[in-house]
Short mmCIF file of C-alpha atoms in Angstrom, two decimals:
data_model
loop_
_atom_site.label_atom_id
_atom_site.label_comp_id
_atom_site.label_asym_id
_atom_site.label_seq_id
_atom_site.Cartn_x
_atom_site.Cartn_y
_atom_site.Cartn_z
CA MET A 1 -71.92 28.09 61.58
CA LEU A 2 -74.20 26.57 58.77
CA LEU A 3 -75.51 23.24 59.54
CA ALA A 4 -76.62 21.18 56.91
CA PHE A 5 -78.20 17.43 56.06
CA ASP A 6 -80.34 15.43 53.48
CA THR A 7 -82.42 12.46 54.20
CA SER A 8 -83.14 12.19 50.96
CA SER A 9 -81.70 8.73 50.24
CA ALA A 10 -81.11 5.94 51.72
CA ALA A 11 -77.67 7.84 53.46
CA VAL A 12 -77.92 10.50 56.19
CA THR A 13 -75.31 12.90 56.11
CA VAL A 14 -74.46 15.92 57.89
CA ALA A 15 -72.38 18.71 58.43
CA LEU A 16 -71.31 21.89 59.40
CA ALA A 17 -69.89 25.22 57.86
CA THR A 18 -67.94 27.83 57.96
CA PRO A 19 -69.15 31.39 56.63
CA ALA A 20 -66.41 30.22 53.79
CA GLY A 21 -68.30 27.39 53.35
CA GLU A 22 -64.61 25.01 55.35
CA ILE A 23 -66.35 22.35 56.18
CA VAL A 24 -65.39 21.50 60.10
CA ALA A 25 -67.77 18.42 61.09
CA SER A 26 -69.78 15.34 58.98
CA SER A 27 -70.71 12.14 58.93
CA THR A 28 -72.65 9.47 56.27
CA ALA A 29 -74.57 6.52 57.94
CA VAL A 30 -76.42 4.43 55.01
CA ASP A 31 -79.51 2.80 56.18
CA ALA A 32 -82.92 3.57 54.46
CA LEU A 33 -85.17 2.17 57.46
CA ARG A 34 -83.31 4.60 60.62
CA HIS A 35 -83.34 7.88 59.15
CA GLY A 36 -85.63 9.28 62.70
CA GLU A 37 -83.07 7.51 64.88
CA LEU A 38 -79.41 8.21 63.07
CA LEU A 39 -80.18 11.65 62.28
CA ALA A 40 -80.59 13.46 65.65
CA PRO A 41 -77.57 12.28 66.94
CA ALA A 42 -75.50 13.14 64.00
CA ILE A 43 -76.54 16.16 64.96
CA ALA A 44 -75.36 16.26 68.11
CA SER A 45 -72.49 14.22 67.22
CA ALA A 46 -71.02 17.34 64.76
CA LEU A 47 -71.85 20.26 66.98
CA GLU A 48 -69.83 18.64 69.79
CA SER A 49 -66.89 17.79 68.60
CA ALA A 50 -67.07 21.06 66.12
CA GLY A 51 -67.17 22.89 69.29
CA VAL A 52 -70.58 24.15 67.98
CA ALA A 53 -73.78 25.31 70.52
CA PRO A 54 -76.86 24.95 68.82
CA GLY A 55 -77.23 29.08 69.61
CA ASP A 56 -73.99 29.18 67.62
CA LEU A 57 -75.88 28.41 64.42
CA THR A 58 -76.54 31.18 61.85
CA GLY A 59 -78.32 28.66 59.15
CA ILE A 60 -79.31 25.34 57.78
CA ALA A 61 -79.55 23.72 54.63
CA VAL A 62 -81.31 21.24 54.12
CA GLY A 63 -81.89 18.24 50.98
CA VAL A 64 -86.02 18.83 49.59
CA GLY A 65 -86.00 15.58 47.66
CA PRO A 66 -87.13 14.45 45.33
CA GLY A 67 -87.15 11.39 47.51
CA PRO A 68 -89.30 8.59 49.13
CA PHE A 69 -91.00 10.04 51.56
CA THR A 70 -90.78 8.55 54.82
CA GLY A 71 -86.54 9.25 55.17
CA LEU A 72 -86.76 13.06 53.33
CA ARG A 73 -89.82 13.89 55.41
CA VAL A 74 -87.78 13.33 59.05
CA GLY A 75 -84.25 15.94 57.79
CA LEU A 76 -87.68 18.40 56.25
CA VAL A 77 -89.54 17.84 59.44
CA THR A 78 -86.27 18.33 61.35
CA ALA A 79 -84.68 21.47 59.63
CA ARG A 80 -87.92 23.37 60.36
CA THR A 81 -88.43 22.02 63.62
CA MET A 82 -85.02 23.63 64.29
CA GLY A 83 -84.89 26.81 62.03
CA ALA A 84 -88.54 28.11 63.82
CA VAL A 85 -86.95 27.27 67.89
CA LEU A 86 -83.40 28.47 66.73
CA GLY A 87 -84.96 31.78 64.78
CA LEU A 88 -82.39 30.08 62.12
CA GLU A 89 -83.34 30.20 58.01
CA VAL A 90 -83.98 27.34 56.76
CA ALA A 91 -82.48 26.91 53.02
CA GLY A 92 -84.06 23.88 50.74
CA VAL A 93 -81.75 22.59 47.86
CA CYS A 94 -82.81 19.71 45.43
CA SER A 95 -81.16 16.89 46.55
CA LEU A 96 -80.48 15.52 42.65
CA ASP A 97 -78.72 18.95 42.74
CA ILE A 98 -76.69 18.34 45.33
CA LEU A 99 -75.01 15.28 43.82
CA ALA A 100 -74.72 17.10 40.31
CA ARG A 101 -72.15 19.31 42.43
CA GLN A 102 -70.26 16.28 43.35
CA SER A 103 -69.54 15.15 40.39
CA SER A 104 -65.75 16.32 39.48
CA LEU A 105 -66.66 15.96 35.85
CA THR A 106 -66.05 18.49 33.66
CA LEU A 107 -69.11 17.44 31.07
CA PRO A 108 -72.56 17.62 31.22
CA VAL A 109 -73.93 15.13 33.56
CA ALA A 110 -77.43 13.39 34.23
CA VAL A 111 -78.23 12.39 37.94
CA ALA A 112 -80.38 9.22 39.13
CA THR A 113 -81.27 8.06 42.05
CA ASP A 114 -83.52 5.09 43.96
CA ALA A 115 -87.33 6.46 43.36
CA ARG A 116 -88.05 2.64 44.51
CA ARG A 117 -91.15 0.64 42.52
CA LYS A 118 -87.97 -0.14 40.13
CA GLU A 119 -88.34 3.62 39.29
CA ILE A 120 -85.70 6.71 39.28
CA TYR A 121 -85.47 9.83 39.60
CA TRP A 122 -83.45 11.68 37.23
CA ALA A 123 -82.09 15.10 36.25
CA LEU A 124 -80.01 16.59 33.55
CA TYR A 125 -77.15 19.59 33.83
CA ASP A 126 -74.62 21.45 32.01
CA GLY A 127 -71.42 20.74 32.60
CA PRO A 128 -69.53 23.44 35.17
CA ALA A 129 -69.10 27.04 35.23
CA ALA A 130 -66.12 28.65 37.09
CA ASP A 131 -66.97 28.54 40.63
CA GLY A 132 -68.30 24.40 39.89
CA SER A 133 -71.83 25.16 39.96
CA ARG A 134 -74.52 23.43 37.12
CA ARG A 135 -77.50 24.41 35.65
CA ARG A 136 -80.63 21.94 35.71
CA LEU A 137 -81.12 21.26 32.36
CA GLU A 138 -84.36 18.94 32.75
CA GLY A 139 -86.00 17.44 35.46
CA PRO A 140 -86.43 16.31 38.30
CA ALA A 141 -88.64 13.13 36.68
CA VAL A 142 -89.61 10.22 37.82
CA ASP A 143 -90.04 7.12 35.67
CA LYS A 144 -89.05 3.83 35.29
CA PRO A 145 -85.06 3.74 33.90
CA ALA A 146 -86.20 2.02 30.11
CA ASP A 147 -88.04 4.45 29.48
CA VAL A 148 -84.96 7.27 29.33
CA ALA A 149 -82.73 5.60 28.63
CA HIS A 150 -82.94 7.42 25.17
CA VAL A 151 -82.75 10.66 27.43
CA LEU A 152 -79.93 9.76 29.48
CA SER A 153 -77.99 8.35 26.40
CA GLY A 154 -74.55 9.59 25.22
CA LEU A 155 -73.70 11.56 29.19
CA PRO A 156 -72.02 10.05 32.61
CA VAL A 157 -75.11 9.47 35.04
CA ILE A 158 -74.15 9.44 38.71
CA GLY A 159 -76.32 8.72 41.53
CA ARG A 160 -77.59 4.96 42.76
CA GLY A 161 -80.44 4.95 40.73
CA ALA A 162 -77.08 4.60 37.72
CA VAL A 163 -75.84 2.26 39.50
CA MET A 164 -78.12 -0.14 40.32
CA TYR A 165 -79.95 0.21 36.52
CA ALA A 166 -76.85 1.26 34.21
CA ASP A 167 -78.19 -2.27 31.85
CA ALA A 168 -81.24 -0.59 31.68
CA LEU A 169 -80.05 2.87 31.00
CA GLY A 170 -77.79 2.12 28.70
CA VAL A 171 -74.91 3.95 30.51
CA ALA A 172 -71.64 3.87 31.84
CA VAL A 173 -71.53 4.58 35.41
CA PRO A 174 -67.79 6.50 35.97
CA ASP A 175 -67.88 7.70 39.81
CA PRO A 176 -69.85 4.60 41.26
CA ALA A 177 -68.72 5.84 44.87
CA VAL A 178 -70.71 9.11 43.91
CA GLU A 179 -73.97 7.42 44.84
CA TYR A 180 -76.08 9.52 47.51
CA PRO A 181 -76.22 13.46 48.26
CA SER A 182 -72.74 14.82 50.57
CA ALA A 183 -73.77 16.94 53.06
CA GLU A 184 -70.33 18.61 52.91
CA VAL A 185 -71.02 19.53 49.24
CA LEU A 186 -74.62 20.51 50.18
CA ALA A 187 -73.17 22.69 52.56
CA THR A 188 -70.42 24.81 50.84
CA GLY A 189 -73.01 25.08 48.03
CA VAL A 190 -75.11 27.01 49.76
CA ALA A 191 -72.38 28.73 52.18
CA THR A 192 -70.89 29.55 48.97
CA GLY A 193 -74.14 30.81 46.72
CA THR A 194 -73.09 27.82 44.13
CA LEU A 195 -76.75 25.85 44.84
CA VAL A 196 -79.58 27.44 43.97
CA THR A 197 -82.16 27.17 47.26
CA VAL A 198 -86.05 26.73 47.35
CA ALA A 199 -88.69 26.70 50.44
CA PRO A 200 -87.74 24.10 52.64
CA GLU A 201 -90.89 22.26 51.66
CA PRO A 202 -90.73 17.66 50.25
CA MET A 203 -90.05 18.06 46.64
CA TYR A 204 -92.80 15.48 45.66
CA LEU A 205 -92.89 13.97 41.81
CA ARG A 206 -96.11 12.21 40.13
CA ARG A 207 -95.69 8.74 40.23
CA PRO A 208 -96.71 8.07 35.80
CA ASP A 209 -98.37 5.38 37.10
CA VAL A 210 -99.83 7.02 39.96
CA THR A 211 -103.45 8.76 40.08
CA MET A 212 -103.36 11.63 43.54
CA SER A 213 -103.07 15.80 43.57
CA SER A 214 -100.59 17.36 42.34
CA GLY A 215 -98.65 19.37 44.49
CA PRO A 216 -95.66 18.97 47.75
CA LYS A 217 -97.18 17.12 50.45
CA SER A 218 -97.40 18.63 53.70
CA VAL A 219 -94.54 17.62 56.15
CA LEU A 220 -95.96 18.60 59.42
#
């Protein structure tokens, strides 16, 4: 069984999938301030409802952001700790890639999530391949919505950032329900190889108005 979760947004989302990508348990709770309180019980509940013991897990998948670092760290530390204790491989996935994979549109799309400070994390994606996978064309990056409106112009934009800043972006929001990354999509995408995996390190982006050292932050 593959355990998948993402805490890169206001949502804490957890799923269990078979090696073929079939979802056997999942949950999502939206609370931007309680990632640390919600994740462990959600994992325990998913395992219990599926009748799966931690020792039955064969791998872990985790969203690596970009996202607000406090919430993101909860998921990454949990994934890496469980991987070390259980001797499991931990696969990271860009959380914007997860959202792009959630779109049912047969068009190129943009993803925009809430980066706080009135900014968005964004990326552009090609139309879906036959297996549903999407190729990232540009990003991820972090900017003020108005500064990238010309880049996203003409594309359907999904994600919480699109809902929050639709006017500033000057775009239509095709599916307001697709606001947060889904652990079900993460689990299925990793199990079937239709999501690109990376090291389980935080995808931390330098904000345009902040001077700081480059490179990912440590989660430990």
